[in-house]
Amino acid sequence: MIKKLASYFGPGTFVAAAFIGPGTITICSLAGVRFGTDLLWALVLSIIATIILQNMSARVGLVTQKDLGTAMRHIVKHRVLKGILMVLVVIAIVFGNAAYEAGNISGAVMGFSVIYAETQVSLGGFRVDYLPLIIGTICFLILNLNSYKKIENVLIVLVVLMSLSFLATAIITSPDYLGIISGIFSFRLPSESLTTVLAIVGTTIVPYNLFLHSSIVQEKWQGLKGLKAAKLDSTIAIGLGGLVSIAVVVSASRLPKEELSSILEMAQTLEPLYGVYAKYLLGFGFFAAGITSTLTAALAAAYVLKGCLGWKVDKTHPKFKWTWRLILLLGVAFSSLGINPIELIQVAQVSNAILLPFIAVILLFIVSNQNLMGKFKNSWFQNLLGILIVLFCLFLSVKSLVGVFI
């Protein structure tokens, strides 16, 4: 069964696994509770934008046989500008992913706590949660396989099970299908919903996924013959991730319109309304989302360092392995000790908000470069779509920074 699934999915699964994490699920839950299905249009547009950018990134990897970090170093000639850009990327993604990892692992713990509440033990007067250590160990063993295909197979299974869990939850809640269609095509912007719209887009279009995708497509396919398969793979996998996000919004929209602070509260509210199965499906889905994002965030940080610092190593090299190990270890430590990762994640979001427009612009330059891409460079229509996405990313960046500092 896994082999059959693997024939339909590939590197796009890594992208879907990365952006469908605890942060995305939480944002979609809040969007559903507060605004019903009115903001589904923003989610659909962000998924389309993600597919476009990720397809460009995959094309860079397959045509140039360079990851995005290496291609960036190649196309940016000015030494000072190149140095500033590389430092910004490393800080935003590597250190940012360390902060996100704490949230990913904490999210997996929260999903498990829906099913089994007690996950803490007392040690010398301290309450220590042992589940992050177990989750971290599982992720370590998976990543330590050093096999793209084996890691891909694990992610495919988790993403499919996670998708089925959230879709089943949405169906159980007896959704308003006409309301869903209206929410996708109406482009309504209810009062005080702009921040939520920006959050939806910001948790879907993820800068580190562009680096990750350009690297792993080279491990799946050899050169140009993989272009069509990579495009289909990205569209299917990211589209499936979008369905998961939609399912979460739809499920949450069926709840009473009150403040929701966590997925645990959502699960507890679902149970008396739609039965215990809804609670367990939601809990497992959130647990799987935390696991998949934990795996991809650590791996992406290693690929970013490899490309941006020009390491001539493969994924079995100690430099590469210790990068993802350190990211994973920091996430386990913050989550186990109960350190609130919110401030760290806020810093990571600020750095990513600054980074995203720059990365999108440079990606456009790369895929439009005749010398690098040859006949596979962007068409005028692809560039037009890319420019529109860049402008929106810039708007997102400015609004995110204003929201933090003002």
XYZ file of C-alpha atoms in Angstrom:
406
model
C 0.000 0.000 0.000
C 2.823 2.405 0.903
C 4.529 1.718 -2.440
C 1.307 2.500 -4.275
C 0.868 5.751 -2.356
C 4.528 6.636 -3.026
C 3.874 6.315 -6.763
C 1.369 9.194 -6.510
C 3.181 11.364 -3.953
C 6.748 12.573 -3.621
C 8.580 15.700 -2.426
C 5.317 17.639 -2.391
C 4.410 15.565 0.659
C 7.270 17.223 2.549
C 5.810 20.637 1.710
C 2.303 19.647 2.801
C 3.683 18.035 5.968
C 5.588 21.219 6.773
C 2.823 23.801 6.444
C 0.051 21.650 7.948
C 1.443 21.946 11.442
C 0.045 22.952 14.826
C 0.259 26.653 13.923
C -1.802 26.239 10.757
C -4.374 24.028 12.488
C -4.731 26.532 15.340
C -5.100 29.510 12.972
C -7.685 27.649 10.870
C -9.582 26.661 14.015
C -9.717 30.271 15.194
C -10.783 31.425 11.720
C -13.642 28.921 11.713
C -14.861 29.768 15.222
C -14.684 33.533 14.738
C -15.739 33.952 11.103
C -17.334 30.659 10.060
C -16.544 29.818 6.435
C -16.253 33.464 5.331
C -12.445 33.348 5.036
C -12.132 30.167 2.984
C -11.313 32.298 -0.077
C -8.092 33.484 1.615
C -7.130 29.896 2.334
C -7.767 28.802 -1.257
C -5.767 31.723 -2.683
C -2.853 31.009 -0.333
C -2.834 27.352 -1.418
C -2.768 28.395 -5.094
C 0.103 30.816 -4.369
C 1.972 28.065 -2.523
C 1.586 25.653 -5.454
C 2.915 28.293 -7.890
C 5.970 29.181 -5.778
C 6.772 25.572 -4.867
C 6.568 24.519 -8.517
C 9.068 27.258 -9.365
C 11.367 26.048 -6.591
C 11.130 22.427 -7.755
C 11.892 23.530 -11.324
C 15.032 25.329 -10.124
C 16.232 22.158 -8.421
C 15.605 19.858 -11.389
C 16.810 22.184 -14.188
C 19.913 23.633 -12.511
C 20.672 20.671 -10.219
C 21.210 23.282 -7.508
C 19.221 23.842 -4.350
C 17.716 27.302 -3.880
C 20.446 28.426 -1.457
C 23.201 27.527 -3.953
C 21.288 29.134 -6.829
C 20.910 32.314 -4.765
C 24.650 32.459 -4.156
C 25.175 32.002 -7.881
C 22.792 34.729 -9.077
C 23.560 37.434 -6.458
C 26.971 38.732 -7.544
C 27.543 41.617 -5.101
C 29.620 40.230 -2.233
C 28.174 42.474 0.493
C 24.589 41.946 -0.653
C 25.191 38.215 -0.936
C 26.661 38.102 2.576
C 23.754 40.055 4.075
C 21.215 37.839 2.305
C 22.875 34.610 3.412
C 23.073 35.798 7.035
C 19.419 36.870 6.955
C 18.346 33.502 5.537
C 20.362 31.513 8.083
C 19.082 33.557 11.042
C 15.468 33.578 9.887
C 15.203 29.925 8.931
C 17.712 28.013 11.058
C 17.079 29.878 14.316
C 13.449 30.410 13.385
C 12.962 26.687 12.835
C 14.432 25.985 16.255
C 11.661 28.144 17.719
C 8.990 26.588 15.523
C 10.194 23.130 16.522
C 9.165 23.798 20.112
C 5.687 24.691 18.868
C 5.553 21.616 16.618
C 6.478 19.226 19.412
C 4.185 20.988 21.879
C 1.406 20.669 19.309
C 1.981 16.927 18.968
C 1.879 16.658 22.769
C -1.385 18.612 22.887
C -2.926 16.358 20.242
C -1.940 13.277 22.231
C -3.315 14.807 25.437
C -6.753 14.874 23.801
C -6.590 11.070 23.864
C -4.517 10.549 27.011
C -4.455 13.488 29.423
C -1.622 12.694 31.866
C 1.819 13.061 30.246
C 3.803 14.625 33.119
C 5.918 13.244 35.965
C 7.356 14.913 39.081
C 11.141 15.145 39.305
C 12.626 16.907 42.321
C 9.725 19.302 42.675
C 9.525 20.002 38.926
C 6.757 18.842 36.634
C 8.388 17.470 33.487
C 6.475 16.363 30.414
C 8.024 13.138 29.137
C 6.062 12.975 25.869
C 8.230 15.550 24.026
C 11.239 13.320 24.690
C 9.401 10.331 23.223
C 8.281 12.365 20.192
C 11.782 13.756 19.737
C 13.263 10.257 19.894
C 10.807 8.953 17.294
C 11.628 11.868 14.968
C 15.357 11.354 15.558
C 15.117 7.692 14.579
C 13.141 8.528 11.440
C 15.543 11.276 10.304
C 18.549 9.151 11.231
C 17.508 6.616 8.603
C 19.415 8.905 6.172
C 17.177 7.626 3.400
C 15.021 10.056 1.457
C 12.709 7.263 0.319
C 12.117 5.879 3.823
C 11.453 9.335 5.279
C 9.148 10.085 2.353
C 7.200 6.859 2.999
C 6.743 7.759 6.675
C 5.503 11.235 5.776
C 3.127 9.910 3.117
C 1.462 7.600 5.640
C 1.234 10.327 8.294
C -0.069 12.979 5.889
C -2.721 10.629 4.466
C -3.871 9.539 7.950
C -3.845 13.150 9.150
C -5.890 14.217 6.121
C -8.431 11.449 6.649
C -8.729 12.392 10.347
C -9.513 16.053 9.669
C -11.767 15.333 6.692
C -13.719 12.766 8.744
C -14.053 15.307 11.567
C -15.465 17.867 9.135
C -17.977 15.369 7.730
C -19.111 14.327 11.221
C -20.017 17.944 12.012
C -22.614 17.980 9.185
C -21.208 21.052 7.403
C -23.164 23.637 5.443
C -21.941 22.830 1.921
C -23.538 25.902 0.350
C -21.810 28.010 3.002
C -18.486 26.387 2.087
C -18.933 27.206 -1.618
C -19.991 30.757 -0.726
C -16.944 31.175 1.534
C -14.590 30.116 -1.260
C -15.988 32.455 -3.926
C -17.476 35.409 -2.032
C -14.249 37.206 -0.996
C -15.920 38.609 2.115
C -13.769 40.442 4.659
C -15.716 40.601 7.934
C -14.910 43.252 10.525
C -11.594 42.634 12.354
C -10.734 39.686 10.104
C -7.680 41.137 8.287
C -5.236 39.880 10.915
C -6.669 36.373 10.606
C -6.415 36.513 6.801
C -2.746 37.474 7.071
C -2.159 34.674 9.569
C -3.782 32.129 7.216
C -1.527 33.171 4.349
C 1.551 33.442 6.571
C 1.197 29.883 7.885
C 0.694 28.458 4.377
C 3.383 30.194 2.295
C 6.467 29.134 4.256
C 9.949 30.378 3.183
C 11.862 27.307 4.324
C 9.668 25.062 2.165
C 11.095 26.737 -0.946
C 14.618 25.692 0.087
C 13.513 22.225 1.144
C 11.616 21.513 -2.071
C 14.447 22.522 -4.409
C 16.743 20.087 -2.583
C 14.599 16.994 -2.200
C 13.279 16.917 -5.796
C 16.860 16.104 -6.818
C 16.757 13.020 -4.613
C 13.470 11.826 -6.092
C 14.073 12.487 -9.803
C 17.056 12.812 -12.107
C 17.070 16.113 -13.968
C 14.573 17.294 -16.573
C 12.646 14.049 -16.881
C 11.155 14.693 -13.462
C 9.623 18.098 -14.303
C 6.110 16.914 -15.171
C 6.000 14.467 -12.274
C 7.230 17.137 -9.849
C 4.549 19.590 -10.977
C 1.789 16.998 -10.594
C 3.176 15.860 -7.249
C 3.276 19.418 -5.862
C -0.245 20.195 -7.022
C -1.735 17.007 -5.547
C 0.137 17.058 -2.226
C -0.247 20.782 -1.524
C -3.861 20.606 -2.681
C -4.439 17.800 -0.189
C -2.866 19.968 2.497
C -5.264 22.721 1.514
C -8.201 20.339 1.946
C -6.978 19.608 5.469
C -6.941 23.326 6.285
C -10.419 23.751 4.801
C -11.670 20.772 6.822
C -10.377 22.347 10.041
C -12.079 25.673 9.264
C -15.318 23.854 8.447
C -15.179 21.764 11.644
C -14.519 24.820 13.799
C -17.271 26.795 12.074
C -19.817 24.381 13.514
C -18.836 25.244 17.082
C -20.455 27.940 19.247
C -19.077 31.393 18.395
C -16.849 31.877 21.408
C -13.151 32.351 22.025
C -11.032 29.266 21.415
C -7.577 29.139 22.983
C -6.388 25.643 22.039
C -7.104 22.519 20.031
C -7.834 20.790 23.352
C -10.793 23.130 23.926
C -12.002 22.488 20.391
C -11.873 18.714 20.946
C -13.710 19.006 24.250
C -16.410 21.130 22.597
C -16.802 18.708 19.689
C -17.316 15.655 21.900
C -20.737 16.503 23.406
C -21.983 17.868 20.088
C -20.803 15.181 17.668
C -19.592 12.252 19.778
C -16.330 10.903 21.114
C -15.087 9.915 17.648
C -14.882 13.558 16.599
C -12.697 14.250 19.622
C -10.324 11.372 18.903
C -10.095 12.098 15.186
C -9.205 15.715 15.886
C -6.664 14.722 18.535
C -4.908 12.228 16.259
C -4.882 14.685 13.373
C -3.260 17.360 15.532
C -0.735 14.829 16.854
C 0.189 13.787 13.292
C 0.461 17.458 12.232
C 2.963 18.072 15.033
C 5.052 15.027 14.107
C 5.212 15.792 10.372
C 6.132 19.449 10.939
C 8.791 18.436 13.470
C 10.437 16.192 10.878
C 10.366 18.714 8.028
C 11.412 21.798 10.034
C 14.568 20.090 11.281
C 15.411 18.714 7.843
C 14.763 22.066 6.130
C 17.161 23.887 8.472
C 19.930 21.462 7.516
C 19.287 21.916 3.786
C 19.278 25.720 4.185
C 22.688 25.716 5.891
C 24.053 23.311 3.303
C 23.041 25.528 0.396
C 23.649 28.971 1.874
C 27.051 28.136 3.353
C 28.149 26.136 0.312
C 28.715 22.837 2.095
C 29.810 20.185 -0.397
C 28.299 17.380 1.645
C 25.423 14.927 1.454
C 22.801 14.233 4.105
C 24.966 11.578 5.765
C 27.732 14.080 6.594
C 28.136 15.059 10.290
C 27.584 18.777 9.505
C 24.216 18.055 7.949
C 23.160 15.530 10.590
C 24.162 17.667 13.565
C 22.246 20.654 12.199
C 18.900 18.850 12.224
C 19.803 17.135 15.496
C 20.435 20.473 17.205
C 17.135 21.926 15.916
C 15.302 18.836 17.171
C 17.063 18.910 20.533
C 16.159 22.559 21.142
C 12.518 21.841 20.348
C 12.442 18.890 22.776
C 14.129 20.937 25.520
C 11.762 23.914 25.279
C 8.701 21.667 25.110
C 9.737 19.297 27.943
C 10.568 22.056 30.417
C 7.310 23.862 29.754
C 9.092 26.941 28.402
C 6.526 28.981 26.526
C 7.708 29.127 22.900
C 5.359 31.983 21.964
C 7.976 34.755 22.219
C 10.511 32.678 20.290
C 7.944 31.899 17.641
C 7.027 35.586 17.435
C 10.676 36.418 16.693
C 10.741 33.650 14.100
C 7.578 35.016 12.485
C 9.054 38.510 12.300
C 12.242 37.233 10.654
C 10.247 35.097 8.221
C 7.959 38.038 7.450
C 11.034 40.066 6.490
C 12.545 37.171 4.566
C 9.579 35.960 2.478
C 9.355 38.862 -0.046
C 13.146 38.779 -0.605
C 13.155 35.024 -1.195
C 10.146 35.272 -3.525
C 11.812 38.067 -5.549
C 15.109 36.167 -5.871
C 13.233 32.996 -6.816
C 11.541 34.954 -9.602
C 14.909 36.261 -10.808
C 16.317 32.738 -10.839
C 13.433 31.124 -12.753
C 13.488 34.028 -15.246
C 17.245 33.759 -15.875
C 17.996 32.434 -19.371
C 21.518 31.307 -18.486
C 20.367 29.218 -15.539
C 17.005 27.924 -16.732
C 17.317 27.885 -20.532
C 14.016 27.081 -22.242
C 12.512 26.217 -18.857
C 12.568 29.812 -17.641
C 9.328 31.511 -16.591
C 6.823 32.634 -19.201
C 5.434 36.168 -18.990
C 2.260 34.788 -17.426
C 4.196 32.877 -14.761
C 6.158 36.039 -13.995
C 2.927 38.024 -13.716
C 1.537 35.525 -11.211
C 4.852 35.583 -9.346
C 4.876 39.396 -9.157
C 1.335 39.427 -7.765
C 2.372 36.896 -5.119
C 5.478 38.931 -4.264
C 3.394 42.096 -3.828
C 1.018 40.257 -1.533
C 3.949 38.773 0.423
C 5.336 42.296 0.817
C 1.966 43.492 2.093
C 1.887 40.531 4.476
C 5.405 41.359 5.665
C 4.610 45.001 6.393
C 1.349 44.185 8.174
C 3.034 41.473 10.261
C 5.809 43.812 11.363
C 3.334 46.602 12.126
C 1.301 44.146 14.196
C 4.330 43.191 16.275
C 5.958 46.586 16.829
C 2.943 48.910 17.021
